[in-house]
Short mmCIF file of C-alpha atoms in Angstrom, two decimals:
data_model
loop_
_atom_site.label_atom_id
_atom_site.label_comp_id
_atom_site.label_asym_id
_atom_site.label_seq_id
_atom_site.Cartn_x
_atom_site.Cartn_y
_atom_site.Cartn_z
CA MET A 1 -54.02 -43.22 -1.36
CA ALA A 2 -53.30 -40.73 1.59
CA TYR A 3 -56.52 -39.71 3.18
CA VAL A 4 -56.39 -37.53 6.26
CA HIS A 5 -59.40 -39.46 7.97
CA GLY A 6 -57.78 -42.90 7.44
CA TYR A 7 -59.73 -46.12 6.40
CA SER A 8 -60.55 -47.55 9.85
CA LYS A 9 -64.30 -49.02 10.43
CA ARG A 10 -65.17 -46.15 12.65
CA GLU A 11 -64.31 -43.82 9.67
CA THR A 12 -66.45 -45.74 7.25
CA GLN A 13 -69.23 -45.73 9.95
CA ARG A 14 -69.01 -41.79 10.24
CA LEU A 15 -69.03 -41.33 6.45
CA TYR A 16 -72.42 -43.29 6.42
CA GLU A 17 -73.88 -41.35 9.16
CA GLN A 18 -72.74 -38.12 7.83
CA ALA A 19 -74.04 -38.71 4.45
CA GLU A 20 -77.48 -39.35 6.03
CA ILE A 21 -77.45 -36.37 8.39
CA LEU A 22 -76.51 -34.05 5.63
CA GLU A 23 -78.81 -35.36 2.75
CA ALA A 24 -81.15 -32.55 2.87
CA ILE A 25 -78.50 -29.76 3.13
CA ILE A 26 -76.00 -31.42 0.46
CA HIS A 27 -78.38 -33.06 -1.99
CA GLY A 28 -81.41 -30.83 -1.96
CA SER A 29 -81.53 -30.59 -5.81
CA THR A 30 -79.27 -33.36 -7.10
CA VAL A 31 -81.79 -35.31 -9.18
CA PHE A 32 -80.49 -36.90 -12.44
CA GLY A 33 -82.87 -38.17 -15.37
CA ALA A 34 -84.05 -41.64 -16.19
CA GLY A 35 -81.45 -43.49 -18.33
CA GLU A 36 -78.75 -40.67 -18.01
CA LYS A 37 -75.23 -41.92 -17.57
CA VAL A 38 -73.63 -40.37 -14.24
CA LEU A 39 -70.01 -40.92 -13.08
CA GLU A 40 -69.40 -40.65 -9.52
CA ALA A 41 -65.79 -40.13 -9.03
CA GLY A 42 -64.31 -40.88 -5.69
CA CYS A 43 -67.16 -42.83 -4.28
CA GLY A 44 -65.40 -44.15 -1.34
CA VAL A 45 -67.58 -46.66 0.80
CA GLY A 46 -70.59 -45.49 -1.24
CA ALA A 47 -71.89 -43.01 1.50
CA GLN A 48 -73.18 -40.63 -1.17
CA THR A 49 -74.15 -43.49 -3.86
CA ARG A 50 -76.73 -44.68 -1.64
CA LEU A 51 -78.40 -41.28 -1.52
CA LEU A 52 -77.89 -40.62 -5.27
CA VAL A 53 -79.40 -43.93 -5.94
CA ARG A 54 -82.36 -43.00 -3.84
CA ARG A 55 -82.95 -39.84 -5.48
CA SER A 56 -82.29 -40.90 -9.06
CA PRO A 57 -83.53 -44.60 -9.28
CA ASN A 58 -83.49 -45.02 -12.96
CA THR A 59 -80.05 -43.27 -13.52
CA GLU A 60 -77.12 -45.41 -14.67
CA PHE A 61 -74.32 -44.66 -12.02
CA THR A 62 -70.82 -45.49 -12.52
CA CYS A 63 -68.81 -45.36 -9.27
CA ILE A 64 -65.14 -45.44 -9.33
CA ASP A 65 -62.54 -45.14 -6.24
CA VAL A 66 -58.70 -45.71 -5.90
CA SER A 67 -59.32 -47.75 -2.78
CA GLU A 68 -60.00 -51.39 -3.03
CA ASP A 69 -61.17 -51.60 0.64
CA SER A 70 -63.51 -48.94 0.22
CA LEU A 71 -64.86 -50.18 -2.92
CA ALA A 72 -65.33 -53.63 -0.92
CA CYS A 73 -67.46 -51.75 1.68
CA ALA A 74 -69.46 -50.00 -1.41
CA ALA A 75 -69.89 -53.54 -2.89
CA GLN A 76 -71.42 -54.59 0.26
CA LEU A 77 -73.75 -51.80 0.43
CA LYS A 78 -74.64 -52.42 -3.29
CA LYS A 79 -75.56 -56.12 -2.53
CA ALA A 80 -77.46 -55.29 0.69
CA GLU A 81 -79.63 -52.54 -1.08
CA ALA A 82 -79.72 -54.47 -4.13
CA PHE A 83 -78.95 -51.76 -6.39
CA GLU A 84 -79.14 -52.70 -10.13
CA ASN A 85 -78.10 -49.21 -11.50
CA VAL A 86 -74.69 -48.98 -10.02
CA THR A 87 -71.42 -50.23 -11.46
CA LEU A 88 -68.45 -50.07 -9.24
CA LYS A 89 -64.88 -49.92 -10.85
CA LYS A 90 -61.42 -49.40 -9.40
CA ALA A 91 -59.81 -46.40 -11.18
CA SER A 92 -58.11 -43.24 -10.39
CA ILE A 93 -59.67 -39.95 -10.87
CA TYR A 94 -56.50 -38.83 -12.76
CA GLU A 95 -56.54 -41.59 -15.36
CA LEU A 96 -60.15 -42.45 -16.09
CA PRO A 97 -60.73 -45.74 -18.31
CA PHE A 98 -63.47 -44.19 -20.00
CA SER A 99 -63.34 -42.48 -23.34
CA GLU A 100 -64.20 -38.88 -24.13
CA GLY A 101 -67.78 -37.69 -23.78
CA SER A 102 -69.05 -41.01 -21.96
CA PHE A 103 -71.06 -39.38 -19.29
CA ASP A 104 -74.14 -37.10 -19.12
CA HIS A 105 -73.07 -35.75 -15.55
CA VAL A 106 -70.15 -36.27 -13.45
CA PHE A 107 -70.50 -35.95 -9.53
CA VAL A 108 -67.77 -35.34 -7.08
CA CYS A 109 -68.32 -34.85 -3.36
CA PHE A 110 -65.69 -34.60 -0.48
CA VAL A 111 -62.77 -35.65 -3.09
CA LEU A 112 -61.26 -32.77 -4.26
CA GLU A 113 -60.11 -31.64 -0.77
CA HIS A 114 -58.26 -34.90 -0.28
CA LEU A 115 -55.98 -34.57 -3.73
CA THR A 116 -52.69 -32.77 -4.53
CA GLU A 117 -53.94 -31.72 -7.94
CA PRO A 118 -57.74 -30.96 -8.00
CA VAL A 119 -57.55 -29.13 -11.15
CA LYS A 120 -55.98 -31.96 -12.76
CA ALA A 121 -58.83 -34.17 -11.79
CA LEU A 122 -61.22 -31.77 -12.96
CA ARG A 123 -59.74 -31.62 -16.36
CA GLU A 124 -59.81 -35.54 -16.52
CA LEU A 125 -63.79 -35.51 -15.46
CA LYS A 126 -64.19 -32.72 -18.16
CA ARG A 127 -62.69 -35.26 -20.74
CA VAL A 128 -65.14 -38.07 -20.05
CA LEU A 129 -68.08 -35.66 -20.03
CA ARG A 130 -70.19 -34.98 -23.08
CA SER A 131 -70.48 -31.68 -24.54
CA GLY A 132 -73.34 -29.66 -22.68
CA GLY A 133 -73.12 -32.25 -19.80
CA SER A 134 -72.75 -31.15 -16.41
CA ALA A 135 -70.56 -31.65 -13.28
CA THR A 136 -71.78 -31.20 -9.82
CA VAL A 137 -68.97 -30.63 -7.13
CA ILE A 138 -69.58 -30.55 -3.45
CA GLU A 139 -66.67 -29.71 -0.82
CA GLY A 140 -66.42 -28.40 2.63
CA ASP A 141 -64.47 -25.60 3.94
CA HIS A 142 -62.86 -26.15 7.17
CA GLY A 143 -62.21 -22.49 7.55
CA SER A 144 -65.99 -21.70 7.64
CA CYS A 145 -66.47 -23.70 10.89
CA PHE A 146 -67.24 -21.93 14.12
CA TRP A 147 -68.98 -22.65 17.46
CA HIS A 148 -70.05 -21.44 20.78
CA PRO A 149 -68.46 -21.71 23.40
CA GLU A 150 -65.26 -21.31 21.43
CA THR A 151 -62.29 -22.13 23.85
CA ALA A 152 -58.83 -21.57 22.75
CA ALA A 153 -58.14 -25.25 22.98
CA SER A 154 -61.20 -26.46 20.69
CA ALA A 155 -60.09 -23.88 18.17
CA THR A 156 -56.57 -25.36 18.28
CA ALA A 157 -57.85 -29.05 18.05
CA TRP A 158 -59.93 -28.21 15.10
CA ASN A 159 -57.03 -26.51 13.53
CA GLY A 160 -54.90 -29.49 14.04
CA LEU A 161 -57.07 -31.21 11.43
CA ILE A 162 -56.50 -28.62 9.07
CA ARG A 163 -52.86 -28.51 9.50
CA ALA A 164 -52.67 -32.56 8.91
CA GLN A 165 -54.51 -32.10 6.07
CA LYS A 166 -52.38 -29.40 4.60
CA ALA A 167 -49.19 -31.19 5.68
CA MET A 168 -50.46 -33.84 3.04
CA GLY A 169 -50.51 -31.22 0.27
CA HIS A 170 -54.45 -31.41 0.36
CA ASP A 171 -56.62 -28.34 0.67
CA PRO A 172 -59.02 -28.27 3.70
CA THR A 173 -60.36 -24.86 2.60
CA ILE A 174 -61.19 -25.64 -1.06
CA GLY A 175 -65.02 -25.11 -0.84
CA ARG A 176 -64.36 -21.15 -1.30
CA LYS A 177 -62.36 -22.03 -4.48
CA LEU A 178 -64.66 -24.23 -6.36
CA THR A 179 -65.61 -21.36 -8.80
CA PRO A 180 -61.94 -20.39 -9.82
CA LEU A 181 -61.00 -24.29 -9.91
CA LEU A 182 -63.89 -25.27 -12.06
CA GLU A 183 -63.05 -22.51 -14.56
CA GLN A 184 -59.40 -23.11 -14.32
CA ALA A 185 -60.25 -26.88 -15.56
CA GLY A 186 -62.16 -25.19 -18.64
CA LEU A 187 -65.54 -25.92 -17.30
CA ARG A 188 -68.13 -23.06 -17.15
CA ILE A 189 -69.49 -22.36 -13.87
CA LYS A 190 -73.19 -21.81 -13.53
CA THR A 191 -74.13 -21.77 -9.85
CA CYS A 192 -71.95 -21.76 -6.65
CA SER A 193 -73.61 -21.57 -3.34
CA PRO A 194 -73.10 -22.50 0.23
CA ALA A 195 -75.00 -25.29 1.60
CA TRP A 196 -74.74 -24.47 5.16
CA LEU A 197 -75.59 -25.98 8.58
CA TYR A 198 -76.33 -24.10 11.75
CA ALA A 199 -77.60 -25.89 14.84
CA ASP A 200 -78.60 -24.65 18.26
CA ARG A 201 -80.80 -25.89 21.08
CA LEU A 202 -83.86 -25.49 18.64
CA ASP A 203 -82.62 -28.79 16.80
CA ARG A 204 -80.67 -30.78 19.08
CA PRO A 205 -80.65 -33.86 16.87
CA LEU A 206 -79.07 -31.82 14.27
CA ARG A 207 -76.41 -30.35 16.67
CA ASP A 208 -75.77 -33.83 18.00
CA GLY A 209 -75.39 -35.32 14.52
CA MET A 210 -73.20 -32.63 13.30
CA VAL A 211 -70.84 -32.40 16.55
CA ASP A 212 -70.89 -35.65 17.95
CA HIS A 213 -71.29 -37.74 14.71
CA ILE A 214 -69.51 -35.71 12.32
CA ILE A 215 -66.97 -32.96 13.47
CA VAL A 216 -65.39 -34.87 16.72
CA PRO A 217 -64.94 -38.07 15.14
CA MET A 218 -63.45 -36.26 11.97
CA VAL A 219 -60.77 -34.64 14.18
CA GLN A 220 -60.15 -37.90 15.84
CA SER A 221 -59.86 -39.62 12.51
CA ALA A 222 -56.62 -37.79 11.93
CA GLN A 223 -55.76 -37.95 15.80
CA GLU A 224 -52.48 -40.03 15.24
CA GLN A 225 -51.06 -37.76 12.64
CA ILE A 226 -51.83 -34.74 14.87
CA LEU A 227 -50.27 -36.11 17.88
CA THR A 228 -47.07 -38.00 16.25
CA ASP A 229 -46.27 -35.08 13.94
CA LYS A 230 -46.72 -32.73 17.34
CA LEU A 231 -49.36 -30.52 15.03
CA VAL A 232 -51.10 -29.83 18.61
CA ASP A 233 -49.86 -30.34 22.10
CA ALA A 234 -51.26 -33.45 23.61
CA ALA A 235 -52.89 -32.08 26.64
CA VAL A 236 -54.27 -29.06 24.48
CA TYR A 237 -55.64 -31.77 21.90
CA GLU A 238 -57.29 -33.74 24.69
CA THR A 239 -58.87 -30.75 26.17
CA GLY A 240 -60.15 -29.22 22.92
CA ILE A 241 -61.84 -32.64 22.07
CA LYS A 242 -63.79 -32.24 25.32
CA ASP A 243 -64.54 -28.65 24.72
CA LEU A 244 -65.72 -29.47 21.19
CA SER A 245 -67.92 -32.24 22.38
CA ARG A 246 -69.43 -29.94 25.16
CA VAL A 247 -71.02 -27.93 22.68
CA ASP A 248 -73.48 -30.64 22.19
CA GLU A 249 -73.90 -31.04 25.80
CA ILE A 250 -75.09 -27.74 27.15
CA ASP A 251 -78.06 -25.38 26.34
CA GLU A 252 -76.05 -22.62 25.09
CA GLY A 253 -74.02 -24.65 22.30
CA THR A 254 -74.36 -23.61 18.84
CA PHE A 255 -72.62 -25.08 15.59
CA PHE A 256 -72.11 -23.47 12.15
CA TYR A 257 -70.12 -25.13 8.94
CA THR A 258 -70.54 -24.63 5.42
CA TRP A 259 -70.02 -26.65 2.28
CA PHE A 260 -70.05 -25.47 -1.03
CA LYS A 261 -71.90 -26.86 -3.97
CA ALA A 262 -71.21 -25.72 -7.66
CA ILE A 263 -72.65 -26.83 -11.03
CA ALA A 264 -70.79 -26.16 -13.96
CA VAL A 265 -71.18 -27.09 -17.74
CA ASN A 266 -68.93 -28.40 -20.30
CA GLU A 267 -69.33 -26.10 -23.27
CA MET B 1 -71.00 5.81 23.16
CA ALA B 2 -67.82 4.07 22.10
CA TYR B 3 -68.37 2.80 18.80
CA VAL B 4 -65.72 0.80 16.84
CA HIS B 5 -66.47 2.16 13.45
CA GLY B 6 -66.57 5.81 14.78
CA TYR B 7 -68.93 8.49 13.73
CA SER B 8 -67.48 9.82 10.57
CA LYS B 9 -68.91 11.08 7.23
CA ARG B 10 -67.45 8.26 5.60
CA GLU B 11 -68.75 5.79 8.40
CA THR B 12 -72.33 7.27 7.85
CA GLN B 13 -71.97 6.61 4.02
CA ARG B 14 -70.73 2.98 4.55
CA LEU B 15 -73.91 2.37 6.90
CA TYR B 16 -76.30 3.65 4.16
CA GLU B 17 -74.47 1.85 1.65
CA GLN B 18 -74.27 -1.28 3.70
CA ALA B 19 -78.21 -1.24 4.40
CA GLU B 20 -79.12 -1.01 0.64
CA ILE B 21 -76.57 -3.89 -0.31
CA LEU B 22 -77.76 -6.31 2.32
CA GLU B 23 -81.74 -5.35 2.18
CA ALA B 24 -82.47 -8.54 0.37
CA ILE B 25 -80.05 -10.87 3.01
CA ILE B 26 -81.10 -9.35 6.15
CA HIS B 27 -84.77 -7.96 5.68
CA GLY B 28 -86.36 -10.83 3.66
CA SER B 29 -89.08 -11.49 6.03
CA THR B 30 -89.28 -8.42 8.16
CA VAL B 31 -92.64 -7.00 7.66
CA PHE B 32 -94.80 -5.64 10.54
CA GLY B 33 -98.51 -5.06 10.36
CA ALA B 34 -100.48 -1.87 9.81
CA GLY B 35 -101.06 0.34 12.99
CA GLU B 36 -98.64 -1.92 14.97
CA LYS B 37 -95.99 -0.21 17.37
CA VAL B 38 -92.20 -1.06 16.83
CA LEU B 39 -89.53 0.15 18.67
CA GLU B 40 -86.04 0.34 16.72
CA ALA B 41 -83.43 0.41 19.34
CA GLY B 42 -80.10 1.72 18.30
CA CYS B 43 -81.38 3.16 14.94
CA GLY B 44 -77.94 5.11 14.54
CA VAL B 45 -78.14 7.16 11.34
CA GLY B 46 -81.40 5.71 10.23
CA ALA B 47 -79.77 3.25 7.63
CA GLN B 48 -82.04 0.29 8.69
CA THR B 49 -85.15 2.60 9.39
CA ARG B 50 -85.37 3.51 5.89
CA LEU B 51 -85.65 -0.13 4.88
CA LEU B 52 -88.08 -0.75 7.77
CA VAL B 53 -90.16 1.96 6.65
CA ARG B 54 -90.08 0.78 2.92
CA ARG B 55 -91.47 -2.85 3.75
CA SER B 56 -93.75 -1.80 6.57
CA PRO B 57 -95.34 1.83 5.39
CA ASN B 58 -98.19 1.56 7.61
CA THR B 59 -96.48 0.70 11.01
CA GLU B 60 -95.81 3.13 13.80
CA PHE B 61 -91.82 3.18 14.35
CA THR B 62 -90.24 4.67 17.62
CA CYS B 63 -86.65 4.88 16.90
CA ILE B 64 -84.23 5.63 19.63
CA ASP B 65 -80.41 6.18 19.89
CA VAL B 66 -77.82 7.21 22.20
CA SER B 67 -75.97 9.36 19.76
CA GLU B 68 -77.20 13.06 19.19
CA ASP B 69 -75.07 13.11 15.92
CA SER B 70 -76.25 9.92 14.55
CA LEU B 71 -80.30 11.05 15.44
CA ALA B 72 -79.48 14.17 13.51
CA CYS B 73 -78.57 12.17 10.26
CA ALA B 74 -81.74 10.15 11.00
CA ALA B 75 -83.84 13.42 11.18
CA GLN B 76 -82.30 14.61 7.96
CA LEU B 77 -83.42 11.22 6.26
CA LYS B 78 -86.76 11.43 7.67
CA LYS B 79 -87.27 14.86 6.28
CA ALA B 80 -85.65 14.09 2.99
CA GLU B 81 -87.91 10.97 2.55
CA ALA B 82 -90.93 12.27 4.28
CA PHE B 83 -91.44 9.52 6.66
CA GLU B 84 -94.77 10.20 8.65
CA ASN B 85 -94.67 7.05 10.67
CA VAL B 86 -91.18 7.39 12.22
CA THR B 87 -90.40 9.06 15.69
CA LEU B 88 -87.01 9.74 16.63
CA LYS B 89 -85.75 10.03 20.49
CA LYS B 90 -82.64 10.24 22.15
CA ALA B 91 -82.40 7.39 24.66
CA SER B 92 -80.19 4.69 26.04
CA ILE B 93 -81.18 1.16 25.10
CA TYR B 94 -80.30 0.25 28.83
CA GLU B 95 -82.99 2.73 30.11
CA LEU B 96 -85.74 3.09 27.64
CA PRO B 97 -88.35 6.03 28.46
CA PHE B 98 -91.42 3.83 27.80
CA SER B 99 -93.65 1.93 30.07
CA GLU B 100 -93.96 -1.91 30.43
CA GLY B 101 -95.51 -3.37 27.09
CA SER B 102 -95.67 -0.25 25.08
CA PHE B 103 -94.70 -2.16 21.86
CA ASP B 104 -95.93 -5.16 19.48
CA HIS B 105 -92.62 -5.72 18.34
CA VAL B 106 -88.91 -4.56 18.95
CA PHE B 107 -86.24 -4.52 16.19
CA VAL B 108 -82.43 -4.44 16.71
CA CYS B 109 -79.78 -4.67 13.82
CA PHE B 110 -76.25 -4.38 14.43
CA VAL B 111 -76.64 -3.04 17.86
CA LEU B 112 -75.91 -5.51 20.73
CA GLU B 113 -72.31 -6.33 19.20
CA HIS B 114 -71.44 -2.53 19.93
CA LEU B 115 -72.50 -3.03 23.91
CA THR B 116 -70.94 -4.17 26.99
CA GLU B 117 -74.01 -5.74 28.46
CA PRO B 118 -76.20 -7.08 25.57
CA VAL B 119 -78.17 -9.36 27.90
CA LYS B 120 -79.10 -6.17 30.14
CA ALA B 121 -80.23 -4.18 26.93
CA LEU B 122 -82.32 -7.31 25.83
CA ARG B 123 -84.25 -7.44 29.40
CA GLU B 124 -84.95 -3.72 28.92
CA LEU B 125 -86.44 -4.45 25.40
CA LYS B 126 -88.40 -7.28 26.93
CA ARG B 127 -89.83 -4.89 29.52
CA VAL B 128 -91.16 -2.82 26.88
CA LEU B 129 -92.47 -5.44 24.88
CA ARG B 130 -96.13 -6.36 25.21
CA SER B 131 -96.93 -9.93 26.30
CA GLY B 132 -96.79 -12.05 22.96
CA GLY B 133 -94.84 -9.51 21.29
CA SER B 134 -91.79 -10.37 19.50
CA ALA B 135 -88.21 -9.45 19.05
CA THR B 136 -86.28 -9.53 15.78
CA VAL B 137 -82.46 -9.28 16.35
CA ILE B 138 -79.95 -9.13 13.56
CA GLU B 139 -76.28 -9.36 14.32
CA GLY B 140 -73.10 -10.44 12.01
CA ASP B 141 -70.29 -12.57 13.46
CA HIS B 142 -66.97 -11.41 12.20
CA GLY B 143 -65.54 -15.00 12.99
CA SER B 144 -67.80 -16.24 9.89
CA CYS B 145 -65.82 -14.38 7.35
CA PHE B 146 -63.33 -15.92 5.02
CA TRP B 147 -62.21 -15.10 1.41
CA HIS B 148 -60.10 -16.35 -1.30
CA PRO B 149 -57.34 -15.51 -1.80
CA GLU B 150 -56.64 -15.31 1.90
CA THR B 151 -53.29 -14.15 2.56
CA ALA B 152 -51.74 -13.86 6.00
CA ALA B 153 -51.76 -10.12 5.92
CA SER B 154 -55.45 -9.73 5.05
CA ALA B 155 -56.31 -12.25 7.97
CA THR B 156 -54.33 -10.26 10.32
CA ALA B 157 -55.77 -6.92 9.24
CA TRP B 158 -59.57 -8.25 9.59
CA ASN B 159 -58.37 -9.57 13.01
CA GLY B 160 -57.38 -6.14 13.71
CA LEU B 161 -60.90 -4.98 13.58
CA ILE B 162 -62.01 -8.28 16.03
CA ARG B 163 -59.30 -7.22 18.43
CA ALA B 164 -60.19 -3.71 18.41
CA GLN B 165 -63.73 -4.30 19.09
CA LYS B 166 -62.86 -6.89 21.89
CA ALA B 167 -60.66 -3.98 23.57
CA MET B 168 -63.92 -1.93 23.98
CA GLY B 169 -65.52 -4.86 25.83
CA HIS B 170 -67.82 -5.50 22.74
CA ASP B 171 -68.47 -8.83 21.10
CA PRO B 172 -67.58 -9.14 17.20
CA THR B 173 -68.70 -12.87 17.13
CA ILE B 174 -72.11 -12.26 18.94
CA GLY B 175 -74.06 -13.49 16.09
CA ARG B 176 -73.47 -17.26 16.96
CA LYS B 177 -74.79 -16.42 20.56
CA LEU B 178 -78.11 -15.09 19.71
CA THR B 179 -79.99 -17.90 20.70
CA PRO B 180 -78.55 -18.25 24.40
CA LEU B 181 -78.73 -14.62 24.71
CA LEU B 182 -82.26 -14.02 24.01
CA GLU B 183 -82.98 -16.93 26.47
CA GLN B 184 -80.85 -15.67 29.24
CA ALA B 185 -83.00 -12.11 28.87
CA GLY B 186 -86.49 -14.46 29.37
CA LEU B 187 -87.38 -14.33 25.66
CA ARG B 188 -88.36 -17.51 24.19
CA ILE B 189 -86.43 -18.11 20.99
CA LYS B 190 -88.64 -19.14 18.03
CA THR B 191 -86.01 -19.08 14.86
CA CYS B 192 -82.38 -18.23 14.50
CA SER B 193 -80.83 -18.77 11.22
CA PRO B 194 -77.76 -17.52 9.42
CA ALA B 195 -78.31 -14.76 6.82
CA TRP B 196 -75.51 -15.50 4.61
CA LEU B 197 -73.50 -13.67 1.70
CA TYR B 198 -71.33 -15.56 -0.71
CA ALA B 199 -70.17 -13.53 -3.65
CA ASP B 200 -67.63 -14.54 -6.71
CA ARG B 201 -67.13 -13.43 -10.27
CA LEU B 202 -70.61 -14.67 -10.91
CA ASP B 203 -72.08 -11.79 -9.24
CA ARG B 204 -69.43 -8.95 -9.33
CA PRO B 205 -71.58 -6.21 -8.17
CA LEU B 206 -72.36 -8.06 -5.00
CA ARG B 207 -68.78 -8.96 -4.70
CA ASP B 208 -67.96 -5.26 -5.05
CA GLY B 209 -70.50 -4.09 -2.60
CA MET B 210 -69.54 -6.45 0.24
CA VAL B 211 -65.81 -6.13 -0.13
CA ASP B 212 -65.33 -2.63 -1.37
CA HIS B 213 -68.36 -0.87 0.32
CA ILE B 214 -68.90 -2.76 3.39
CA ILE B 215 -65.88 -4.97 4.38
CA VAL B 216 -62.71 -2.92 3.48
CA PRO B 217 -64.40 0.36 4.87
CA MET B 218 -65.27 -1.56 8.14
CA VAL B 219 -61.86 -2.32 8.76
CA GLN B 220 -60.61 1.29 7.86
CA SER B 221 -63.03 3.11 10.30
CA ALA B 222 -61.09 1.22 13.00
CA GLN B 223 -57.63 2.07 11.57
CA GLU B 224 -56.66 4.79 14.06
CA GLN B 225 -57.42 2.33 17.09
CA ILE B 226 -55.87 -0.75 15.35
CA LEU B 227 -52.73 1.30 14.67
CA THR B 228 -52.26 3.70 17.87
CA ASP B 229 -52.86 0.60 19.84
CA LYS B 230 -50.53 -1.43 17.99
CA LEU B 231 -53.17 -4.31 17.49
CA VAL B 232 -51.56 -5.09 14.05
CA ASP B 233 -48.03 -3.91 12.67
CA ALA B 234 -48.67 -0.72 10.34
CA ALA B 235 -46.89 -2.51 7.24
CA VAL B 236 -48.84 -5.54 7.64
CA TYR B 237 -52.02 -3.65 8.12
CA GLU B 238 -51.30 -1.80 4.69
CA THR B 239 -50.62 -4.94 2.99
CA GLY B 240 -53.64 -6.66 4.42
CA ILE B 241 -56.10 -3.79 3.35
CA LYS B 242 -54.64 -4.31 -0.23
CA ASP B 243 -54.98 -8.03 -0.29
CA LEU B 244 -58.39 -7.67 0.96
CA SER B 245 -59.28 -5.23 -1.69
CA ARG B 246 -57.93 -7.19 -4.24
CA VAL B 247 -60.39 -10.07 -3.59
CA ASP B 248 -62.79 -7.84 -5.60
CA GLU B 249 -60.27 -6.92 -8.25
CA ILE B 250 -59.45 -10.49 -9.75
CA ASP B 251 -61.49 -13.11 -11.32
CA GLU B 252 -60.63 -15.55 -8.85
CA GLY B 253 -61.74 -13.71 -5.77
CA THR B 254 -64.51 -15.21 -3.38
CA PHE B 255 -65.87 -13.81 -0.25
CA PHE B 256 -68.42 -15.08 2.52
CA TYR B 257 -69.88 -13.83 5.58
CA THR B 258 -72.87 -14.40 7.79
CA TRP B 259 -75.08 -12.59 9.93
CA PHE B 260 -77.53 -14.41 12.24
CA LYS B 261 -81.24 -13.35 12.33
CA ALA B 262 -83.13 -14.56 15.54
CA ILE B 263 -87.03 -13.90 16.33
CA ALA B 264 -88.01 -14.44 20.07
CA VAL B 265 -91.25 -14.01 21.77
CA ASN B 266 -92.30 -12.33 24.95
CA GLU B 267 -94.38 -15.15 26.63
#
């Protein structure tokens, strides 16, 4: 599958770090019951799976992904952490190998933004969800992001990632659209809220985590496409990455980003 | 004083409506003690004053503004609502007619963004604040704003307001800078957090309040400057205003904006 961030070792590392840094913000209220069947669609390397299992140790998780390489990483993680309640399976989110109403809940995190047909995926998730079951969807919105000092070069470099993702037919600003997309798929939206991160010198570890371990590597993961396709001038890109990194190096630096978390029901 | 939104009757109305719509978001934790002396600097027409008095009925408020017209509106409000604990006074935020340490707290809301020298104003506020007293500062950030559907014209129209405000030497994206600005002024920052609003079809009154009663009139208040100074092409502006208004007319429409609320101490 075309994935704007690629499948490198550094990217795998970024995904695990990102999940840990964002746990409280993203997963605050994500707890499933004992014995319940939950489908995690697009589990990738298992970065969110680890957090799901930690919060719901007695839930039965079925985790699918289309990438064999990612699933191999997830399998390693499963073995290393001795997860007994996780079943990994290779499958497309568009054609799930499960019958109607197989799951009590479905969970999707940072997946729809990388698809060309998010509503088609949501309809397929609805199919395997039992009546009354819920869907939890968490997606970012790259248009929500701002920082200080915001130089022209740093804004352009960040915009390069947005353009790279859009060039693939994917949607980097999908967060703001979760309510309409879930309703288009025939699910009834219950809540949809920003899950935001703001960090300044009052919380340097959080600022460092967000800027140096998530945002900068996220842009760099798309660097080859950004430069090869000339989405951003190479010199501007280089300055932009430096300026973005600088947000975490100076006292004045501040950073804001918001994800959206939506919960919808299959009525 | 040059004020990007002007001093029209419609703008006065917008300010009162805005304050009521945003009360829970902006003033959630703003409560002052009985008998404490609080300076509200830049009270304007008294839109925030009304909420301050409602939440802290036994606090002594001194409210200053540089505009006589705005103070006349605030005086009308004071009379209509029979506020006994509010003293209105004409003064510049840069030269406060009070001696050192006169107040237990200072309160500033939607003011610094309209100044050419926000740090100078904060230093003057620090001067009249007693040792150990606190400053509460609330400012928006026009760069935090996004919506769906986001057309090119609506983004350009919104950007027209940002450009109009910047052309005056003021700072429409000051929200993200509160921590560094307060520290530059010699105050010690305690907390700084986003106070966000997200609205979709799940809360139509809130979405209507934000889009139709705050955002659209806010851009329109700067319309003359935007069009006369050709900051935005007139046809694009007209389409942009229609597109912005449409966010509130259709099921799919969503809207996000964040203010920042900072509390700092005079140590």
